[in-house]
Coordinates of C-alpha atoms and ligand atoms in Angstrom, one line a residue:
X2 CA 114.2 132.0 89.6
X3 CA 111.7 134.4 88.2
X4 CA 109.4 136.4 90.4
X5 CA 105.7 136.0 89.4
X6 CA 104.4 138.8 87.1
X7 CA 101.3 139.0 89.2
X8 CA 99.8 137.1 92.0
X9 CA 98.5 133.7 90.6
X10 CA 94.8 134.3 90.9
X11 CA 95.3 137.7 89.2
X12 CA 96.8 136.2 86.1
X13 CA 94.6 136.4 82.7
X14 CA 95.3 133.0 82.2
X15 CA 93.8 132.1 85.6
X16 CA 90.6 134.2 84.9
X17 CA 90.3 132.2 81.6
X18 CA 90.4 128.8 83.2
X19 CA 87.7 130.0 85.6
X20 CA 85.4 131.0 82.8
X21 CA 86.1 127.6 81.1
X22 CA 85.2 125.7 84.4
X23 CA 81.8 127.4 84.2
X24 CA 81.4 126.5 80.7
X25 CA 82.3 123.1 81.3
X26 CA 80.3 122.5 84.4
X27 CA 77.0 121.4 82.5
X28 CA 79.0 119.1 79.9
X29 CA 80.0 115.5 81.3
X30 CA 82.8 114.0 80.0
X31 CA 80.8 111.3 78.2
X32 CA 79.2 113.9 76.0
X33 CA 82.8 115.0 75.0
X34 CA 83.5 111.6 73.9
X35 CA 80.2 111.5 72.0
X36 CA 80.8 114.6 70.1
X37 CA 84.4 113.8 69.3
X38 CA 85.4 110.5 67.7
X39 CA 89.1 111.3 67.8
X40 CA 89.2 112.4 71.5
X41 CA 90.8 109.0 72.7
X42 CA 93.5 109.4 70.0
X43 CA 94.2 113.1 70.7
X44 CA 94.5 112.8 74.3
X45 CA 97.2 110.1 74.5
X46 CA 100.9 110.9 75.2
X47 CA 103.9 108.9 75.4
X48 CA 107.5 109.4 76.8
X49 CA 110.4 107.2 78.4
X50 CA 108.4 104.0 78.1
X51 CA 105.0 105.3 79.6
X52 CA 101.9 106.1 77.9
X53 CA 99.3 108.5 79.4
X54 CA 95.8 108.4 78.3
X55 CA 94.2 111.6 79.7
X56 CA 91.0 111.6 77.6
X57 CA 88.7 111.0 80.7
X58 CA 89.0 114.4 81.8
X59 CA 86.8 117.3 82.1
X60 CA 88.8 119.0 79.2
X61 CA 88.5 120.4 75.8
X62 CA 91.3 121.4 73.5
X63 CA 90.5 125.1 74.3
X64 CA 90.9 124.2 78.4
X65 CA 94.0 122.2 77.6
X66 CA 95.5 124.9 76.0
X67 CA 94.5 127.6 78.5
X68 CA 96.3 125.2 81.2
X69 CA 99.6 125.2 79.0
X70 CA 99.1 128.9 79.0
X71 CA 99.0 129.1 82.5
X72 CA 102.1 127.1 82.9
X73 CA 104.0 129.3 80.6
X74 CA 102.7 132.6 82.4
X75 CA 104.1 130.9 85.7
X76 CA 107.6 130.7 84.2
X77 CA 107.6 126.8 84.1
X78 CA 110.2 126.7 81.3
X79 CA 112.6 129.1 83.4
X80 CA 112.0 127.3 86.5
X81 CA 112.4 123.9 85.0
X82 CA 115.9 125.1 83.5
X83 CA 116.9 126.4 87.1
X84 CA 115.9 122.8 88.4
X85 CA 118.2 121.0 86.1
X86 CA 121.1 123.6 86.1
X87 CA 121.6 123.7 89.7
X88 CA 119.5 126.9 90.4
X89 CA 118.5 127.6 94.1
X90 CA 115.0 126.2 93.5
X91 CA 115.0 125.5 97.5
X92 CA 115.1 129.0 98.4
X93 CA 114.2 128.7 102.2
X94 CA 117.2 126.4 102.4
X95 CA 119.4 128.3 99.9
X96 CA 120.0 125.1 97.9
X97 CA 119.6 123.6 94.4
X98 CA 117.7 120.3 94.1
X99 CA 119.6 118.2 92.0
X100 CA 118.1 114.8 92.3
X101 CA 118.2 114.8 88.2
X102 CA 122.0 114.9 88.5
X103 CA 122.0 111.5 90.3
X104 CA 120.8 109.9 87.0
X105 CA 122.9 111.9 84.5
X106 CA 125.3 109.7 82.6
X107 CA 129.1 109.7 83.1
X108 CA 130.6 112.7 81.5
X109 CA 128.0 115.4 82.1
X110 CA 128.7 118.8 83.7
X111 CA 126.3 119.8 86.5
X112 CA 127.7 122.6 88.8
X113 CA 127.2 123.2 92.6
X114 CA 129.5 126.3 93.8
X115 CA 131.4 126.0 90.5
X116 CA 132.2 122.4 90.9
X117 CA 131.1 119.6 88.5
X118 CA 129.3 117.0 90.9
X119 CA 128.7 114.4 88.2
X120 CA 132.1 112.8 88.9
X121 CA 131.5 112.5 92.5
X122 CA 128.1 110.9 91.7
X123 CA 129.7 108.3 89.6
X124 CA 132.5 107.7 91.9
X125 CA 129.8 106.8 94.7
X126 CA 127.7 104.6 92.1
X127 CA 131.2 102.6 91.3
X128 CA 131.7 102.4 95.3
X129 CA 128.1 101.0 95.6
X130 CA 128.9 98.8 92.7
X131 CA 132.1 97.4 94.4
X132 CA 130.2 96.9 97.7
X133 CA 127.4 95.0 96.0
X134 CA 129.8 92.7 94.1
X135 CA 132.0 92.1 97.2
X136 CA 129.0 90.9 99.2
X137 CA 127.3 88.8 96.4
X138 CA 130.8 87.4 95.4
X139 CA 131.6 86.7 99.1
X140 CA 134.6 88.9 99.5
X141 CA 132.9 91.1 102.1
X142 CA 131.5 88.6 104.7
X143 CA 130.3 88.8 108.2
X144 CA 132.5 88.4 111.3
X145 CA 132.7 84.6 111.1
X146 CA 133.3 84.6 107.5
X147 CA 129.9 83.5 106.6
X148 CA 128.3 85.4 103.5
X149 CA 125.5 87.7 104.2
X150 CA 122.0 86.7 103.8
X151 CA 120.1 89.7 105.2
X152 CA 120.3 93.4 105.0
X153 CA 118.3 95.5 107.4
X154 CA 117.9 99.3 106.2
X155 CA 117.3 101.7 109.1
X156 CA 115.8 105.0 108.0
X157 CA 112.5 106.7 107.8
X158 CA 110.8 109.2 105.4
X159 CA 112.6 109.7 102.3
X160 CA 115.4 107.5 103.7
X161 CA 112.9 104.5 103.7
X162 CA 109.8 105.0 101.5
X163 CA 111.5 105.3 98.1
X164 CA 113.9 102.2 98.7
X165 CA 111.1 100.0 100.0
X166 CA 108.8 100.9 97.2
X167 CA 111.5 100.0 94.8
X168 CA 112.8 96.9 96.4
X169 CA 109.2 95.4 96.4
X170 CA 108.3 96.6 93.0
X171 CA 111.3 94.9 91.5
X172 CA 110.9 91.6 93.2
X173 CA 111.3 89.9 89.8
X174 CA 114.6 91.1 89.5
X175 CA 116.0 90.1 92.9
X176 CA 118.9 87.9 92.5
X177 CA 118.1 86.1 95.7
X178 CA 121.3 86.2 97.7
X179 CA 120.0 88.7 100.1
X180 CA 116.8 89.3 101.8
X181 CA 116.2 93.0 102.5
X182 CA 114.4 94.4 105.5
X183 CA 113.1 97.8 106.3
X184 CA 113.1 99.3 110.0
X185 CA 111.6 102.8 110.1
X186 CA 109.2 103.3 113.1
X187 CA 110.3 104.2 116.6
X188 CA 107.6 101.8 117.7
X189 CA 109.7 99.0 119.2
X190 CA 107.7 96.5 117.4
X191 CA 109.2 97.4 114.0
X192 CA 112.9 96.6 115.0
X193 CA 111.9 93.8 117.5
X194 CA 109.9 91.9 114.8
X195 CA 112.5 92.3 112.2
X196 CA 115.5 91.2 114.5
X197 CA 113.5 88.2 115.8
X198 CA 114.3 85.9 112.9
X199 CA 117.9 87.2 112.0
X200 CA 121.3 85.8 112.4
X201 CA 123.9 88.4 113.4
X202 CA 126.5 86.5 111.8
X203 CA 125.0 86.8 108.3
X204 CA 123.2 90.4 108.8
X205 CA 124.3 93.4 107.3
X206 CA 122.8 96.8 108.7
X207 CA 122.6 100.2 106.7
X208 CA 122.1 103.2 108.7
X209 CA 120.2 105.6 106.2
X210 CA 120.1 109.3 107.3
X211 CA 120.7 112.4 105.5
X212 CA 121.1 114.6 108.5
X213 CA 122.1 111.7 110.9
X214 CA 120.0 113.6 113.4
X215 CA 116.7 111.7 112.9
X216 CA 115.7 110.4 116.3
X217 CA 113.8 107.2 115.0
X218 CA 116.7 106.3 112.9
X219 CA 119.4 106.9 115.5
X220 CA 117.6 105.1 118.3
X221 CA 116.8 102.0 116.1
X222 CA 120.4 101.9 114.9
X223 CA 121.7 102.0 118.6
X224 CA 119.3 99.2 119.5
X225 CA 120.5 97.1 116.3
X226 CA 124.0 97.8 117.3
X227 CA 123.4 96.6 121.0
X228 CA 121.7 93.3 119.6
X229 CA 124.7 92.8 117.2
X230 CA 127.1 93.2 120.2
X231 CA 125.1 91.3 122.6
X232 CA 125.0 88.4 119.9
X233 CA 128.5 88.7 118.5
X234 CA 130.6 89.8 121.5
X235 CA 132.8 91.5 119.2
X236 CA 133.1 95.3 119.0
X237 CA 135.5 95.2 116.0
X238 CA 132.9 93.1 114.1
X239 CA 130.6 96.2 114.2
X240 CA 132.7 97.7 111.2
X241 CA 132.0 94.8 108.9
X242 CA 128.3 94.9 109.7
X243 CA 127.4 98.5 109.9
X244 CA 127.2 100.9 106.9
X245 CA 125.9 104.3 106.8
X246 CA 124.7 106.8 104.1
X247 CA 124.6 110.2 105.1
X248 CA 125.7 113.8 104.5
X249 CA 126.8 114.2 108.0
X250 CA 130.0 112.1 108.2
X251 CA 131.2 113.5 111.5
X252 CA 127.9 112.5 113.1
X253 CA 128.2 109.0 111.7
X254 CA 131.8 108.5 112.9
X255 CA 130.8 109.8 116.4
X256 CA 128.1 107.2 116.2
X257 CA 130.7 104.6 115.7
X258 CA 130.4 103.8 112.0
X259 CA 133.9 103.3 110.4
X260 CA 134.9 106.1 108.1
X261 CA 135.3 103.6 105.3
X262 CA 131.9 102.4 105.6
X263 CA 130.2 105.7 105.0
X264 CA 128.5 106.5 101.8
X265 CA 128.1 110.1 100.8
X266 CA 124.7 112.1 100.6
X267 CA 124.5 115.8 99.5
X268 CA 122.5 118.7 100.8
X269 CA 121.4 119.3 97.1
X270 CA 119.4 116.2 97.4
X271 CA 116.1 116.3 99.1
X272 CA 115.3 113.3 101.4
X273 CA 112.1 112.4 99.5
X274 CA 114.1 112.5 96.2
X275 CA 117.0 110.5 97.4
X276 CA 116.4 107.0 96.4
X277 CA 118.7 107.4 93.3
X278 CA 121.7 108.2 95.5
X279 CA 123.4 105.7 98.0
X280 CA 120.2 105.7 99.9
X281 CA 119.3 103.2 97.2
X282 CA 121.8 100.9 98.5
X283 CA 118.9 98.4 99.8
X284 CA 117.7 98.3 96.1
X285 CA 121.2 97.9 94.5
X286 CA 121.9 94.9 97.0
X287 CA 118.9 93.3 96.5
X288 CA 118.4 93.5 92.7
X289 CA 122.1 93.9 91.7
X290 CA 124.0 97.0 90.2
X291 CA 123.1 96.5 86.8
X292 CA 119.3 96.8 87.4
X293 CA 120.0 99.7 89.7
X294 CA 121.6 101.5 86.9
X295 CA 118.6 100.5 84.8
X296 CA 116.4 102.5 87.2
X297 CA 118.5 105.4 87.1
X298 CA 118.5 105.2 83.2
X299 CA 114.6 105.2 83.3
X300 CA 114.5 108.3 85.5
X301 CA 117.2 109.9 83.3
X302 CA 114.8 109.2 80.1
X303 CA 112.0 111.0 81.9
X304 CA 114.2 113.8 82.8
X305 CA 115.0 114.3 79.3
X306 CA 111.3 114.0 78.2
X307 CA 110.4 116.7 80.9
X308 CA 113.2 118.9 79.7
X309 CA 112.8 118.6 76.3
X310 CA 109.1 118.0 75.3
X311 CA 106.8 120.9 74.5
X312 CA 104.2 121.4 77.3
X313 CA 101.4 119.8 75.2
X314 CA 103.2 116.6 74.9
X315 CA 104.9 116.6 78.3
X316 CA 103.9 113.8 80.7
X317 CA 104.6 115.5 84.0
X318 CA 103.4 118.9 83.0
X319 CA 100.1 117.6 81.5
X320 CA 99.7 115.6 84.8
X321 CA 100.5 118.4 86.9
X322 CA 98.2 121.0 85.1
X323 CA 95.3 118.4 85.3
X324 CA 95.8 118.3 88.9
X325 CA 96.0 122.2 89.4
X326 CA 92.5 122.1 87.4
X327 CA 90.7 120.0 89.5
X328 CA 92.4 121.3 92.7
X329 CA 91.9 125.0 92.3
X330 CA 89.0 125.3 89.7
X331 CA 87.0 122.2 90.7
X332 CA 87.5 122.2 94.4
X333 CA 89.0 118.6 94.5
X334 CA 90.4 117.9 98.0
X335 CA 92.3 114.8 97.2
X336 CA 94.0 112.8 94.5
X337 CA 93.9 109.0 94.4
X338 CA 96.9 106.9 92.9
X339 CA 95.6 103.3 92.0
X340 CA 98.3 101.2 90.8
X341 CA 96.7 98.0 89.3
X342 CA 99.8 95.7 89.8
X343 CA 100.7 94.0 93.3
X344 CA 104.3 94.9 92.9
X345 CA 103.4 98.5 92.9
X346 CA 101.5 98.3 96.3
X347 CA 103.9 100.7 98.1
X348 CA 103.6 103.4 95.4
X349 CA 100.9 105.3 97.2
X350 CA 102.9 105.7 100.1
X351 CA 106.0 107.0 98.6
X352 CA 104.0 109.4 96.4
X353 CA 102.2 110.6 99.4
X354 CA 105.3 111.8 101.2
X355 CA 106.8 113.0 97.6
X356 CA 103.7 115.1 97.1
X357 CA 102.4 116.0 100.4
X358 CA 105.7 116.9 102.1
X359 CA 106.8 118.8 99.1
X360 CA 103.3 120.8 98.3
X361 CA 101.8 121.0 101.7
X362 CA 102.8 124.6 102.0
X363 CA 100.8 127.9 102.8
X364 CA 102.9 130.7 101.7
X365 CA 104.6 131.7 98.3
X366 CA 108.2 131.7 97.7
X367 CA 108.2 135.3 99.0
X368 CA 106.5 134.5 102.2
X369 CA 102.9 135.8 101.3
X370 CA 99.9 133.6 102.3
X371 CA 98.5 132.0 99.3
X372 CA 94.8 132.8 98.4
X373 CA 94.1 129.5 96.6
X374 CA 94.5 125.8 97.6
X375 CA 97.9 124.0 97.3
X376 CA 98.8 120.3 97.5
X377 CA 95.8 118.0 97.7
X378 CA 95.7 114.9 99.9
X379 CA 97.3 112.2 98.0
X380 CA 96.0 108.6 98.9
X381 CA 95.5 105.5 97.1
X382 CA 96.3 101.6 97.0
X383 CA 96.3 98.7 94.9
X384 CA 93.6 97.7 92.4
X385 CA 91.4 95.6 92.1
X386 CA 91.4 95.4 96.2
X387 CA 90.3 99.2 96.2
X388 CA 87.2 98.5 94.2
X389 CA 85.9 96.5 97.1
X390 CA 86.8 99.4 99.7
X391 CA 87.1 103.1 98.8
X392 CA 86.0 103.0 95.1
X393 CA 82.3 103.3 96.3
X394 CA 83.0 106.8 97.6
X395 CA 84.7 107.8 94.5
X396 CA 81.5 106.7 92.3
X397 CA 78.7 107.9 94.7
X398 CA 80.0 110.2 97.4
X399 CA 79.9 113.8 97.6
X400 CA 83.4 114.5 96.8
X401 CA 85.2 114.8 93.6
X402 CA 88.2 112.5 93.5
X403 CA 90.5 112.5 90.4
X404 CA 92.4 109.4 90.1
X405 CA 95.6 108.0 88.2
X406 CA 95.3 104.4 87.3
X407 CA 98.6 102.7 86.6
X408 CA 98.8 99.3 85.0
X409 CA 101.5 97.4 82.9
X410 CA 100.3 95.7 79.5
X411 CA 102.1 92.4 80.6
X412 CA 102.4 90.7 83.8
X413 CA 105.4 89.1 85.5
X414 CA 103.0 86.4 86.5
X415 CA 100.7 85.5 83.5
X416 CA 98.7 83.0 85.3
X417 CA 95.5 81.9 83.4
X418 CA 93.6 85.0 82.5
X419 CA 94.2 87.0 85.6
X420 CA 96.1 89.7 83.8
X421 CA 93.2 90.1 81.4
X422 CA 90.8 90.3 84.2
X423 CA 92.6 92.8 86.1
X424 CA 93.0 95.0 83.0
X425 CA 89.3 94.8 82.5
X426 CA 88.7 95.8 86.0
X427 CA 90.9 98.9 85.8
X428 CA 89.1 100.0 82.6
X429 CA 85.7 99.4 83.8
X430 CA 86.4 101.5 86.9
X431 CA 87.8 104.3 84.8
X432 CA 84.6 103.9 82.4
X433 CA 82.2 103.8 85.3
X434 CA 83.6 106.8 87.0
X435 CA 83.3 108.7 83.7
X436 CA 80.1 107.4 82.4
X437 CA 78.1 106.7 85.5
X438 CA 74.4 105.7 85.2
X439 CA 71.6 107.9 84.9
X440 CA 68.6 107.7 87.1
X441 CA 66.4 106.9 84.0
X442 CA 69.0 104.0 83.0
X443 CA 68.7 102.7 86.5
X444 CA 65.0 102.6 86.6
X445 CA 64.8 101.1 83.2
X446 CA 67.1 98.4 84.3
X447 CA 64.9 97.5 87.3
X448 CA 61.8 97.5 85.3
X449 CA 63.3 95.1 82.8
X450 CA 64.2 92.9 85.8
X451 CA 60.7 92.8 86.5
X452 CA 60.3 95.2 89.5
X453 CA 57.2 97.0 90.1
X454 CA 57.3 100.5 88.9
X455 CA 56.8 102.2 92.2
X456 CA 59.7 100.1 93.7
X457 CA 61.8 100.9 90.7
X458 CA 61.3 104.6 91.1
X459 CA 62.2 104.5 94.9
X460 CA 65.4 102.4 94.4
X461 CA 66.6 104.1 91.1
X462 CA 68.2 107.3 93.2
X463 CA 70.2 105.0 95.0
X464 CA 71.6 103.1 91.8
X465 CA 72.1 106.5 90.0
X466 CA 75.9 106.9 89.6
X467 CA 76.7 110.5 88.5
X468 CA 79.6 109.7 86.7
X469 CA 81.7 112.6 85.2
X470 CA 84.6 111.5 87.7
X471 CA 88.0 112.4 85.9
X472 CA 90.8 109.9 85.6
X473 CA 94.1 109.2 83.8
X474 CA 95.5 105.8 82.7
X475 CA 99.3 105.4 82.8
X476 CA 100.4 102.1 81.0
X477 CA 104.0 100.8 80.4
X478 CA 104.8 97.4 78.7
X479 CA 106.0 95.8 82.2
X480 CA 107.3 96.8 85.5
X481 CA 111.0 96.8 85.1
X482 CA 113.7 98.9 86.5
X483 CA 113.6 101.3 83.6
X484 CA 109.8 101.9 83.5
X485 CA 109.7 102.0 87.4
X486 CA 112.6 104.7 87.2
X487 CA 110.6 106.6 84.6
X488 CA 107.3 106.4 86.6
X489 CA 108.7 107.8 90.0
X490 CA 110.5 110.5 88.1
X491 CA 107.4 111.4 86.3
X492 CA 105.7 112.1 89.7
X493 CA 108.6 113.9 91.1
X494 CA 108.6 116.3 88.0
X495 CA 104.6 116.4 88.2
X496 CA 105.2 117.6 91.9
X497 CA 107.6 120.2 91.0
X498 CA 105.3 121.7 88.1
X499 CA 102.5 122.0 90.6
X500 CA 104.8 123.8 93.1
X501 CA 105.7 126.4 90.2
X502 CA 102.1 127.0 89.5
X503 CA 101.2 127.6 93.2
X504 CA 104.5 129.6 93.7
X505 CA 105.6 127.6 96.8
X506 CA 108.9 125.8 97.9
X507 CA 108.5 122.0 97.3
X508 CA 111.9 121.2 98.5
X509 CA 111.6 122.3 102.4
X510 CA 109.6 120.7 105.2
X511 CA 109.3 123.3 108.1
X512 CA 106.1 122.0 109.3
X513 CA 107.7 118.6 110.2
X514 CA 110.2 120.2 112.5
X515 CA 107.6 121.7 115.0
X516 CA 106.5 118.1 115.8
X517 CA 110.1 117.2 116.5
X518 CA 110.7 119.9 118.7
X519 CA 107.6 119.4 120.8
X520 CA 108.3 115.8 121.0
X521 CA 111.8 116.5 122.4
X522 CA 110.0 118.6 125.3
X523 CA 107.5 115.7 125.9
X524 CA 109.9 112.8 126.0
X525 CA 111.9 113.7 129.3
X526 CA 108.6 114.4 131.1
X527 CA 107.4 110.7 130.1
X528 CA 110.9 109.4 131.3
X529 CA 111.8 111.6 134.3
X530 CA 111.5 110.5 138.0
X531 CA 108.9 113.1 138.5
X532 CA 106.4 115.1 136.3
X533 CA 106.0 118.6 137.5
X534 CA 104.8 121.8 135.8
X535 CA 103.4 121.5 132.3
X536 CA 104.3 120.1 128.9
X537 CA 102.3 123.1 127.4
X538 CA 98.7 122.3 127.7
X539 CA 96.4 120.2 130.2
X540 CA 95.4 117.7 127.5
X541 CA 99.1 116.7 127.0
X542 CA 99.8 116.7 130.6
X543 CA 96.8 114.5 131.3
X544 CA 98.1 111.9 128.7
X545 CA 101.4 112.1 130.1
X546 CA 100.1 111.3 133.6
X547 CA 98.3 108.5 132.1
X548 CA 101.3 107.1 130.3
X549 CA 103.3 107.5 133.6
X550 CA 100.7 105.5 135.7
X551 CA 100.7 102.7 133.1
X552 CA 104.4 102.6 132.9
X553 CA 106.0 103.7 136.2
X554 CA 104.1 101.8 138.8
Ligands
F6P625 O1 117.3 111.2 106.0 P1 117.0 111.8 107.5 O2 117.9 113.1 107.6 O3 117.1 110.9 108.5 O4 115.6 112.4 107.4 C1 114.6 111.4 107.2 C2 113.2 112.3 106.8 O5 112.6 113.3 107.6 C3 112.1 114.3 107.0 O6 113.1 115.3 107.1 C4 111.0 114.7 107.6 O7 110.0 113.6 107.5 C5 112.1 113.7 105.6 O8 112.2 114.8 104.6 C6 113.4 113.0 105.4 O9 113.2 112.1 104.3

């Protein structure tokens, strides 16, 4: 990877953008539309089945070009090539990050330590295909020879959020033979509620953990195994009912998973980028392998778009640079993802991990503290529901919150006029955020409705909506395996581009480790016969005593 020519904020391209920000501060987006009839047309880009309308942004052509200049100055092209070619882009762990290799077609050549990894990727996909067909065709059955009806995927973080998002988003593609359940939380309620309605004879368990060291996953898997043993009374039956996906085969075998039931993961795939690997088994088992391969194809189409398109027509680059624009020049603290599609309701959760675990960093690749903001808080929820909740704060609160609206042109459930109404809601939100309502307009409306002049004047400030709130609208024909694959890959690359600009490692997550370490010190103090000494601070000690008095009478 290239070293930066100068610290980010000293780059001339950075300074140019700071000047543009000052110039644009007095020009609302709606004026930019008024002065430029071609704006909507010009700020529309398509790729891999997705179309992005980024016209409702605080952006002129000159600013847009300056953002692209910044991307170039930060070495984006070289770093993008390094990502795809297996360069050590995860420097702190001395690894490549080759999630893109997981969606390469057969016959390609991508090397890690001199060895082409594509044949192994496809051998694993073929094994997944064999498993899916043996289960759906009834060749692999439960211990009483009944066909499987349920799959329980046990995993957390990247071994949970991506598969869950995709399984739920592709409900119209379920073949219907298997119900998929997810258990992630160490809160006993999660597994207890999941197991309650399941029949051990017809339930398959997937232990999903790249490291096979994650406490939540291991404890839940032990519990699931005990539940299965208690019900079945058969130790040999465990091999028919428990599979694992992991890069730590030895640990999985020690845990009791049959070697033949272990699907590989690789250290060159990050957890939050792993749904494309065998970690995607819950997806493949629910929608079938053909649709799973279509998901990979959609992601691959986005990879090709990201790799080949010039920056100015490159979806991930544009979205990333807009995010940098608001984050670093307009002081935006957060970014909202607003899918207007019920099937995409888990998208914000997945993107939250993808973006915040990746770009929640405070030092540059060389270990120097940054003097600028890095990853914003990503949050969101499904529309139109959010309009009756947090949109108020976007419209009239004091914070700037750029938003991505995501909506398919066609619904899988075209009941009455519902999809048109949903679409109208989505457009109206983007438009209201941008245009707002001036105080004079608000006052005029009140007067026209017959309100007394003094009352209208008093009420108008509350009805004034400043507008000038930026948003993107992303559309696709329909939510399908291919468009969903492209959508998720788009956000993966957007995250990567941001990290290149901020010069941070978006593939490690050292902060998460500290909580795990401290948790390991606290647990024995909750469970032990006596609590003596201190767990580190008096506030923690006090809570430990409260817990012990409630649970150890
Ligand atoms: O797949 P594993 O190794 O159990 O890890 C689960 C998750 O834990 C994390 O390391 C931290 O939350 C994630 O990056 C990862 O996806």
